[in-house]
Tab-separated table of C-alpha atoms and ligand atoms in Angstrom:
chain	number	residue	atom	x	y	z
X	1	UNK	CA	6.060	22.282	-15.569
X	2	UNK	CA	4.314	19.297	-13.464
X	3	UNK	CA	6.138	16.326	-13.825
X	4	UNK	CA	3.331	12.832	-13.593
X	5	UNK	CA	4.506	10.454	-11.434
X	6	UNK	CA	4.197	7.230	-13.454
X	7	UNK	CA	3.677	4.530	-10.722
X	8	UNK	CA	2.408	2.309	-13.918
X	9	UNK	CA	5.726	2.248	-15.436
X	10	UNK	CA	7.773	2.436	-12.422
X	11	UNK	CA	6.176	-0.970	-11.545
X	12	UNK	CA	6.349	-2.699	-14.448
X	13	UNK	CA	9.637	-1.602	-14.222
X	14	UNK	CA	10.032	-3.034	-10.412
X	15	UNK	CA	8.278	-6.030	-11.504
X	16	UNK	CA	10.221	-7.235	-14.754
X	17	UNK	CA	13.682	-6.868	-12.148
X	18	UNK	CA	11.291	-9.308	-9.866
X	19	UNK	CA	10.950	-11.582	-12.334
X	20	UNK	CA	14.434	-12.115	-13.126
X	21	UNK	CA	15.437	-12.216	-8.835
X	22	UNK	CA	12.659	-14.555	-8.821
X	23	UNK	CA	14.420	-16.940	-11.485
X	24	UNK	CA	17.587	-16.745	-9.827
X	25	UNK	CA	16.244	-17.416	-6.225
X	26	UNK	CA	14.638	-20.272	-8.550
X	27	UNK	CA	18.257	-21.615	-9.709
X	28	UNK	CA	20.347	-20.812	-7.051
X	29	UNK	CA	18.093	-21.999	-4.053
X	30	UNK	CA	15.104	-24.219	-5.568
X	31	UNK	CA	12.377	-21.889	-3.942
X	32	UNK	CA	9.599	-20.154	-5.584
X	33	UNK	CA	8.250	-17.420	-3.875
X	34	UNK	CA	4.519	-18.647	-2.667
X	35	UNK	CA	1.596	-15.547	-1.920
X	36	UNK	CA	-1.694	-17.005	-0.558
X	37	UNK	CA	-4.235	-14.510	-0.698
X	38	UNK	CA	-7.289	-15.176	1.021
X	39	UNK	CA	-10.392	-13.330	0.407
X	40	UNK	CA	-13.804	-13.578	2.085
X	41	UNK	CA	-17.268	-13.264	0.842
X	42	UNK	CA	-18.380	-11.328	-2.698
X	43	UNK	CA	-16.878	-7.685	-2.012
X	44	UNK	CA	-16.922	-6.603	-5.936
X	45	UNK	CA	-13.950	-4.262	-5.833
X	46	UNK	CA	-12.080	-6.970	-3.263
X	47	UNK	CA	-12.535	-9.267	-6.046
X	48	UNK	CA	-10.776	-7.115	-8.437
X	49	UNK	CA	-7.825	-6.373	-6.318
X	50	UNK	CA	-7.476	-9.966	-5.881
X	51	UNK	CA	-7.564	-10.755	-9.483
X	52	UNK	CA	-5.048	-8.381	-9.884
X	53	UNK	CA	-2.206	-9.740	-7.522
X	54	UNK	CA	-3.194	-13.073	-8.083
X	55	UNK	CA	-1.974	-11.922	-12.107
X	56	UNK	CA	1.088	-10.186	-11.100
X	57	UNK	CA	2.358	-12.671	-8.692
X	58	UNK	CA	2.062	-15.242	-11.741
X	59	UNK	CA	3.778	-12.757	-14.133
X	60	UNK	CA	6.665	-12.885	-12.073
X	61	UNK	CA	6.947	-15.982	-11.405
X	62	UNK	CA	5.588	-16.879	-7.881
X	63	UNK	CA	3.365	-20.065	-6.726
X	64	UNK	CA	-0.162	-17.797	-5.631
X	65	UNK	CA	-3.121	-19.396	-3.854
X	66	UNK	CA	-6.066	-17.731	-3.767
X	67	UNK	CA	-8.405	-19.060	-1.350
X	68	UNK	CA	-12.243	-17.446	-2.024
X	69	UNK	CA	-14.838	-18.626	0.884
X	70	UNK	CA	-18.083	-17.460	1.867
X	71	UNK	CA	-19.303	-14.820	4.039
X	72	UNK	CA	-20.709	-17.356	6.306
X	73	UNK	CA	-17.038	-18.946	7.233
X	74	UNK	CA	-17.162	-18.200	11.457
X	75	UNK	CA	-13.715	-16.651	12.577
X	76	UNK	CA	-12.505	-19.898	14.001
X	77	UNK	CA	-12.667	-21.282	10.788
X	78	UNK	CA	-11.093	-18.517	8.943
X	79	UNK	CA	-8.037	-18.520	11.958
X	80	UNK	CA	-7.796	-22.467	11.284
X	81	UNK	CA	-7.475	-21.604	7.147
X	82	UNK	CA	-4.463	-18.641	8.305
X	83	UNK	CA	-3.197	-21.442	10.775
X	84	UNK	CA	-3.028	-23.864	7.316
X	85	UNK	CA	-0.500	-21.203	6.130
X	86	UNK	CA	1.289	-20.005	8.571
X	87	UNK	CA	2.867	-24.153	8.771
X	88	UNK	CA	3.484	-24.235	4.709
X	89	UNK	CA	7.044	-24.047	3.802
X	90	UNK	CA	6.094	-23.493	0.308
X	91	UNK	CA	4.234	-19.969	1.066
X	92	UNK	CA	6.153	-17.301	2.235
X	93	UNK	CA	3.285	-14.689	2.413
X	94	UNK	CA	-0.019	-14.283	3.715
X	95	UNK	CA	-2.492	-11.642	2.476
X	96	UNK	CA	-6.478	-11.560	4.309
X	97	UNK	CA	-8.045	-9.065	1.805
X	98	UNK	CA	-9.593	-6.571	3.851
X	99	UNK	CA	-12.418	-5.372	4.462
X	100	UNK	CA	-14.048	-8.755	6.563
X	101	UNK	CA	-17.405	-9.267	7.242
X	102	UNK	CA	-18.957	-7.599	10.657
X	103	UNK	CA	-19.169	-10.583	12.545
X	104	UNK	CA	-15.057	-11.208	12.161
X	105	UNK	CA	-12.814	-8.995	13.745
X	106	UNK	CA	-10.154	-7.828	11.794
X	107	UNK	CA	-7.485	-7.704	14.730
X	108	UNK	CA	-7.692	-11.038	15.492
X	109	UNK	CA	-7.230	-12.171	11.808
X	110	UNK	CA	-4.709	-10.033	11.337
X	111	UNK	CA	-2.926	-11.263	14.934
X	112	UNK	CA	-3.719	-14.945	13.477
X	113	UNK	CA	-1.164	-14.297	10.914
X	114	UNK	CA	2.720	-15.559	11.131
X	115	UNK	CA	4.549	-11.907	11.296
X	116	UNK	CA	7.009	-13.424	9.227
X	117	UNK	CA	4.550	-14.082	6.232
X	118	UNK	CA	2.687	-10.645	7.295
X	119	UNK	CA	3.218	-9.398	3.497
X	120	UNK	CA	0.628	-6.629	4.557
X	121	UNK	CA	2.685	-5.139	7.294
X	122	UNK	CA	-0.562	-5.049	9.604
X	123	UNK	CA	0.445	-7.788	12.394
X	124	UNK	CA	1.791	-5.530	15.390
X	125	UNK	CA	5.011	-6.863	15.817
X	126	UNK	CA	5.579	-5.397	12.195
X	127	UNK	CA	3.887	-2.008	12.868
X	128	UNK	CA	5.979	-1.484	16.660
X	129	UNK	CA	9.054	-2.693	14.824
X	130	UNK	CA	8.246	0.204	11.811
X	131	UNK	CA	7.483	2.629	14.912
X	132	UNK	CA	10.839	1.529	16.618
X	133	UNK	CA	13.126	1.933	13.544
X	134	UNK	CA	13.785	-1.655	12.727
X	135	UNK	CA	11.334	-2.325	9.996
X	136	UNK	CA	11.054	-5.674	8.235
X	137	UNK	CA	7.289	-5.800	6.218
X	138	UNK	CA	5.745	-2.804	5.712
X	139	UNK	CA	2.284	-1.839	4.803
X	140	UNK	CA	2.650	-1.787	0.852
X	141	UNK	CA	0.758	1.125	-0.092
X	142	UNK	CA	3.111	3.861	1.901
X	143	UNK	CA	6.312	1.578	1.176
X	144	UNK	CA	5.561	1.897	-2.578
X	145	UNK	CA	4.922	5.700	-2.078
X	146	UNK	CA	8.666	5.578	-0.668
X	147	UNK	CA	9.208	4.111	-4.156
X	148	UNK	CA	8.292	7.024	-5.955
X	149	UNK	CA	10.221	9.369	-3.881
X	150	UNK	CA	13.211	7.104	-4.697
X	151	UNK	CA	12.654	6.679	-8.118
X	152	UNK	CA	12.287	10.530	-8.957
X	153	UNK	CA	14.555	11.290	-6.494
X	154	UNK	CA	12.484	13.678	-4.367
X	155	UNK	CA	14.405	14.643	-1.684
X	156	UNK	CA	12.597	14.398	1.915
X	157	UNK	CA	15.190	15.900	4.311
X	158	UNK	CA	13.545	18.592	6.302
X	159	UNK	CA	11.059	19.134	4.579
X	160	UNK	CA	7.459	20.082	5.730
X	161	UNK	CA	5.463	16.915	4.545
X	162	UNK	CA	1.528	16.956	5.369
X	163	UNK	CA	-0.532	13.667	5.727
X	164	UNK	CA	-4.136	13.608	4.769
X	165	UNK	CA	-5.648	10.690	6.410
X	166	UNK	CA	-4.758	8.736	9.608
X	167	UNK	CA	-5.857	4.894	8.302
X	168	UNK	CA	-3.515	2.246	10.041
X	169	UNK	CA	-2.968	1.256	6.428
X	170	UNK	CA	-1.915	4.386	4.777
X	171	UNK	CA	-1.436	7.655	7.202
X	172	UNK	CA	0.248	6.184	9.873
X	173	UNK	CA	3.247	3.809	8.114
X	174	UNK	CA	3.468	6.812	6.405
X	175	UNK	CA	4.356	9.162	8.591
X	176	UNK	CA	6.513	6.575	10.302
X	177	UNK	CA	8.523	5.926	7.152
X	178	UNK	CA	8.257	9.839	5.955
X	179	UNK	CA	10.561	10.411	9.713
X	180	UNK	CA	12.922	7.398	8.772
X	181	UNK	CA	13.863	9.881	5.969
X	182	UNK	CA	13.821	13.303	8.475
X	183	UNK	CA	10.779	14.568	7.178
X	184	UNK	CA	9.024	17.139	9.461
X	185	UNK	CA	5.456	15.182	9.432
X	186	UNK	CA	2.069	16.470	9.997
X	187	UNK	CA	-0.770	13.823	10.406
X	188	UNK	CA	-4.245	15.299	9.771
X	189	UNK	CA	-8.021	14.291	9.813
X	190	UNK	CA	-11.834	14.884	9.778
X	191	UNK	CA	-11.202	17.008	13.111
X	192	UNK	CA	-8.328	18.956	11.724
X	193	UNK	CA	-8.761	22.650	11.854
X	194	UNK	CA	-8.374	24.748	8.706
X	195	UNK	CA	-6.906	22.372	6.622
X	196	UNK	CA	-6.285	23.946	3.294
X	197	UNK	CA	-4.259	26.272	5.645
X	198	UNK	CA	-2.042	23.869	6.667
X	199	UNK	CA	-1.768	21.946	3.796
X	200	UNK	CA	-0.610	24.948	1.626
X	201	UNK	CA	2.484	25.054	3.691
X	202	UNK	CA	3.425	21.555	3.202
X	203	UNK	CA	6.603	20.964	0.338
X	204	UNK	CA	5.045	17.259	0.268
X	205	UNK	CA	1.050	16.798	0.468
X	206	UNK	CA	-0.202	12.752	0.466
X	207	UNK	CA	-4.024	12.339	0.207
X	208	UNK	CA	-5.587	9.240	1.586
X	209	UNK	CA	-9.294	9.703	2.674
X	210	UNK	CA	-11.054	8.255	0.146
X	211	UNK	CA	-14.000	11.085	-0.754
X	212	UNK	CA	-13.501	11.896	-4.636
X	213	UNK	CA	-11.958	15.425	-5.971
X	214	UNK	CA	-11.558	16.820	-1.956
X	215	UNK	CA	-8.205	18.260	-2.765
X	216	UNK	CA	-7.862	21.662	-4.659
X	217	UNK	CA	-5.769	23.701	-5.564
X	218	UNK	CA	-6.805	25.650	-2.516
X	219	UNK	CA	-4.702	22.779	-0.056
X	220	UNK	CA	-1.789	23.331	-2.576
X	221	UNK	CA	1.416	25.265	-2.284
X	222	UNK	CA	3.645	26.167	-5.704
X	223	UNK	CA	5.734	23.625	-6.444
X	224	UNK	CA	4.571	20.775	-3.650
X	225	UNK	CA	5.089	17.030	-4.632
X	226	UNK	CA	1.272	15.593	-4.385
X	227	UNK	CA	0.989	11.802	-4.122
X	228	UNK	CA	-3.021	10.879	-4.172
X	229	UNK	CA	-3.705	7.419	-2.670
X	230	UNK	CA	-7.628	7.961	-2.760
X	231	UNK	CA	-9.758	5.384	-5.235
X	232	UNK	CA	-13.293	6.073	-5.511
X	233	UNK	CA	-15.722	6.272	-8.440
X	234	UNK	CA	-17.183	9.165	-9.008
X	235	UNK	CA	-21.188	8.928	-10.253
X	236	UNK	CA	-20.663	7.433	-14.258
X	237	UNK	CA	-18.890	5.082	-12.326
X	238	UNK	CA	-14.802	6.110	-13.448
X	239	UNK	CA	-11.795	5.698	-10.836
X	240	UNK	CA	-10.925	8.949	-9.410
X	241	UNK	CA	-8.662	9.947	-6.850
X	242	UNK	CA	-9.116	12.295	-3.692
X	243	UNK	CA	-6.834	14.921	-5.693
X	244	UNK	CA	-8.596	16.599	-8.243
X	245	UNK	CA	-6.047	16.549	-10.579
X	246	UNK	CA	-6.362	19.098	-13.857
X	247	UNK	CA	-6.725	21.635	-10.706
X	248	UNK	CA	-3.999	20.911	-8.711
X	249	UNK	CA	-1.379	20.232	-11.791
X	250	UNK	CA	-1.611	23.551	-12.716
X	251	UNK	CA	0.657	24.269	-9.118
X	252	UNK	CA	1.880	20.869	-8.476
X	253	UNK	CA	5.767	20.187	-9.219
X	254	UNK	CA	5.015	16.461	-9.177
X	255	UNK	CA	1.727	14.418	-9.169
X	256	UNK	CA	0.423	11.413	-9.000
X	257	UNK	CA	-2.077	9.978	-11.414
X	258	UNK	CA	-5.294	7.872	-10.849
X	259	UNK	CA	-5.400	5.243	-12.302
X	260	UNK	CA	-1.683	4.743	-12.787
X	261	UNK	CA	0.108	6.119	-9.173
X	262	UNK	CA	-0.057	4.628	-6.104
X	263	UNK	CA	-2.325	1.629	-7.077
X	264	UNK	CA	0.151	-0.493	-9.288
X	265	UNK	CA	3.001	0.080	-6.412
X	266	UNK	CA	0.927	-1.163	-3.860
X	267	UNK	CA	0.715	-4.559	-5.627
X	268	UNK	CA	4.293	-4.180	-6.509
X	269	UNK	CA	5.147	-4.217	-2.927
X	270	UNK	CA	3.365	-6.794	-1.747
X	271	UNK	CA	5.466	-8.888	-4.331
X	272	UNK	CA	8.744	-7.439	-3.559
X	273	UNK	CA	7.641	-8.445	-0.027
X	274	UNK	CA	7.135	-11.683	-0.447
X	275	UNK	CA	10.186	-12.079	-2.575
X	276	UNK	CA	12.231	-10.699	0.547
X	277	UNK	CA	10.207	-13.369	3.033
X	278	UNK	CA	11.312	-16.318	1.042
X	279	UNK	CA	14.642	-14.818	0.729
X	280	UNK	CA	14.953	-14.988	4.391
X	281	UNK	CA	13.538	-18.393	4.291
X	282	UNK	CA	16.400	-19.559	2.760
X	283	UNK	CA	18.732	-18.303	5.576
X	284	UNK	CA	16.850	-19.572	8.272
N	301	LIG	P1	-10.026	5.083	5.825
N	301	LIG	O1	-9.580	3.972	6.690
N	301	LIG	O2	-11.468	5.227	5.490
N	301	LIG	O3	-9.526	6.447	6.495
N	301	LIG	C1	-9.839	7.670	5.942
N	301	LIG	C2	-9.101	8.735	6.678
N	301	LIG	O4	-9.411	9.979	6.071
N	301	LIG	C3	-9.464	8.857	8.155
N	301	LIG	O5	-8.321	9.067	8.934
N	301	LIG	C4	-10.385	10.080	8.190
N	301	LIG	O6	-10.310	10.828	9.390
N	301	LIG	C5	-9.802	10.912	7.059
N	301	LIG	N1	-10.812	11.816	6.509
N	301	LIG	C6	-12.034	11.519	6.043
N	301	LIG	N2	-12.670	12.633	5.660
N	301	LIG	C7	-11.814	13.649	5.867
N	301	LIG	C8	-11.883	15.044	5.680
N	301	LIG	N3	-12.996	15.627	5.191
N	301	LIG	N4	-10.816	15.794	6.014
N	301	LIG	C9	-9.705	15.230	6.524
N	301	LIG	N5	-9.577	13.908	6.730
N	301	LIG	C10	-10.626	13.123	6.410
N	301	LIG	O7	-9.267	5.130	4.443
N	301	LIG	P2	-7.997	4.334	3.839
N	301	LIG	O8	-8.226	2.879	3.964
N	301	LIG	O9	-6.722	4.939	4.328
N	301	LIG	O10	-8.170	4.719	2.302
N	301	LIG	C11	-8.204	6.047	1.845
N	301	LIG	C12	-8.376	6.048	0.350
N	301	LIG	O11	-7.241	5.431	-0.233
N	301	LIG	C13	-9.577	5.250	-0.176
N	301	LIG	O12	-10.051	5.880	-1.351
N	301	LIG	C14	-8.986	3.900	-0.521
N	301	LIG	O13	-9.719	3.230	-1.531
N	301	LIG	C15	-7.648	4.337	-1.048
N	301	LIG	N6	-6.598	3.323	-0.963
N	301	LIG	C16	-5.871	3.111	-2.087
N	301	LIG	C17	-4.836	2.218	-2.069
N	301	LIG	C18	-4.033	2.031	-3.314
N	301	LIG	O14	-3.311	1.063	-3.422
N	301	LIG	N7	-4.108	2.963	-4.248
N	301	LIG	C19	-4.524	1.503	-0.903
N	301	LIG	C20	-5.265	1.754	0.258
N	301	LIG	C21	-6.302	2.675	0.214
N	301	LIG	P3	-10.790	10.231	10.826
N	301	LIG	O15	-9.703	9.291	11.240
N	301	LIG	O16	-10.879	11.443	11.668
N	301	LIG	O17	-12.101	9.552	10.566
């Protein structure tokens, strides 16, 4: 029988214990976790996503900024905002929604950004200290797939674990944190040769390409954990992952669902993350 992965209820689950750490940081230390999320221009789904962590990170108890400007704000400008930021003692993480508009470059906002309050995970001190075994923020989406393992205690040891996707956001933390467990790890992408080949021998299968229903049950061995990060809508509009999922459930052992997987995590993560920052702030 396929067991669902509930990353909805794991979450809220994460979240209420938040909450309560959050308090206690609260009484014990005076601090209140701050998350300023900064989003640029009128990106509908980027507006959504925001609207969701700014709600979460008030569930739970943090001080969140959101900071909405126009796609006309130059870099410099945008640097200068970051800059604002990185010097507040009150906020102890930094989020740049991407995507950015063409004429900013996202490397240089993202290298703007205090690695300390790098909530993200994207700055590369964080990703060469992931890729050097001494990780501190990671990118949320593959830290709160490490959740789920965790949670329904899916054992990684050895075992053949196949990457769809190569994004510096999802594929490659993941691989990174999928051999901090000794996972064997195979990254693929749109130049991979025979595919569904390869991905029927993996015991693990994550899908992160973002092109609706790709997956099959062709890609799928009996019994393989499949974690779909994909989000796209398919043509009445309705979220779908890359996974199509009545398909591969009939051979999956574990799967996740969209909506209700990976998505909630990721936001779950970026809280936890924060929490941990002004943890450390207190330290300091
Ligand atoms: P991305 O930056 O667009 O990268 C897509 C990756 O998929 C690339 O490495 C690309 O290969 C590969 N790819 C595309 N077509 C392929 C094919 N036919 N066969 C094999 N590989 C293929 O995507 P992303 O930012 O990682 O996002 C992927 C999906 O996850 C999107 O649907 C996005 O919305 C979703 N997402 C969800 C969450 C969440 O919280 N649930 C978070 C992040 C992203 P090349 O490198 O060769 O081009």
């Amino acid at each position: 029988m396929t067991q669902i992965i509930d990353g909805k209820a794991l979450a809220q689950k994460m979240q209420s214990k938040l909450a309560q750490k959050v308090q206690d940081l609260k009484d014990k230390e005076g601090i209140v976790p701050g998350l300023a999320v900064i989003l640029v221009g009128e990106d509908p789904a980027s507006h959504v996503y925001v609207r969701n962590k700014e709600r979460s990170a008030l569930q739970a108890g943090f001080k969140s900024e959101v900071v909405r400007v126009p796609d006309s704000i130059s870099q410099a400008e945008l640097i200068a905002l970051i800059d604002n930021y990185n010097k507040d003692c009150s906020i102890h993480g930094i989020l740049v929604q991407l995507p950015l508009p063409a004429h900013i470059d996202d490397n240089a906002i993202i290298l703007a950004i205090d690695p300390q309050k790098d909530v993200d995970g994207f700055h590369p001190m964080n990703t060469g200290k992931l890729w050097s075994g001494q990780p501190v923020m990671l990118p949320c989406t593959p830290a709160g797939i490490m959740e789920m393992f965790r949670e329904y205690e899916i054992d990684l040891e050895g075992k053949n674990t196949l990457i769809i996707g190569r994004s510096n956001i999802v594929g490659k933390p993941m691989a990174q944190l999928l051999l901090n467990q000794n996972a064997t790890v195979t990254l693929t992408h749109s130049r991979t040769k025979h595919l569904p080949e390869l991905a029927r021998q993996a015991d693990v299968l994550i899908v992160a390409i973002g092109k609706g229903h790709f997956v099959t049950k062709d890609f799928v061995k009996e019994g393989a954990v499949v974690i779909d990060v994909g989000m796209n809508r398919d043509d009445n509009g309705k979220l779908i992952g890359d996974v199509k999922y009545d398909d591969v459930a009939e051979v999956a052992s574990y799967i996740t669902p969209v909506p209700g997987g990976v998505g909630p995590m990721t936001i779950t993560m970026l809280l936890e993350q924060t929490y941990q920052a002004a943890l450390r702030s207190v330290s300091k």
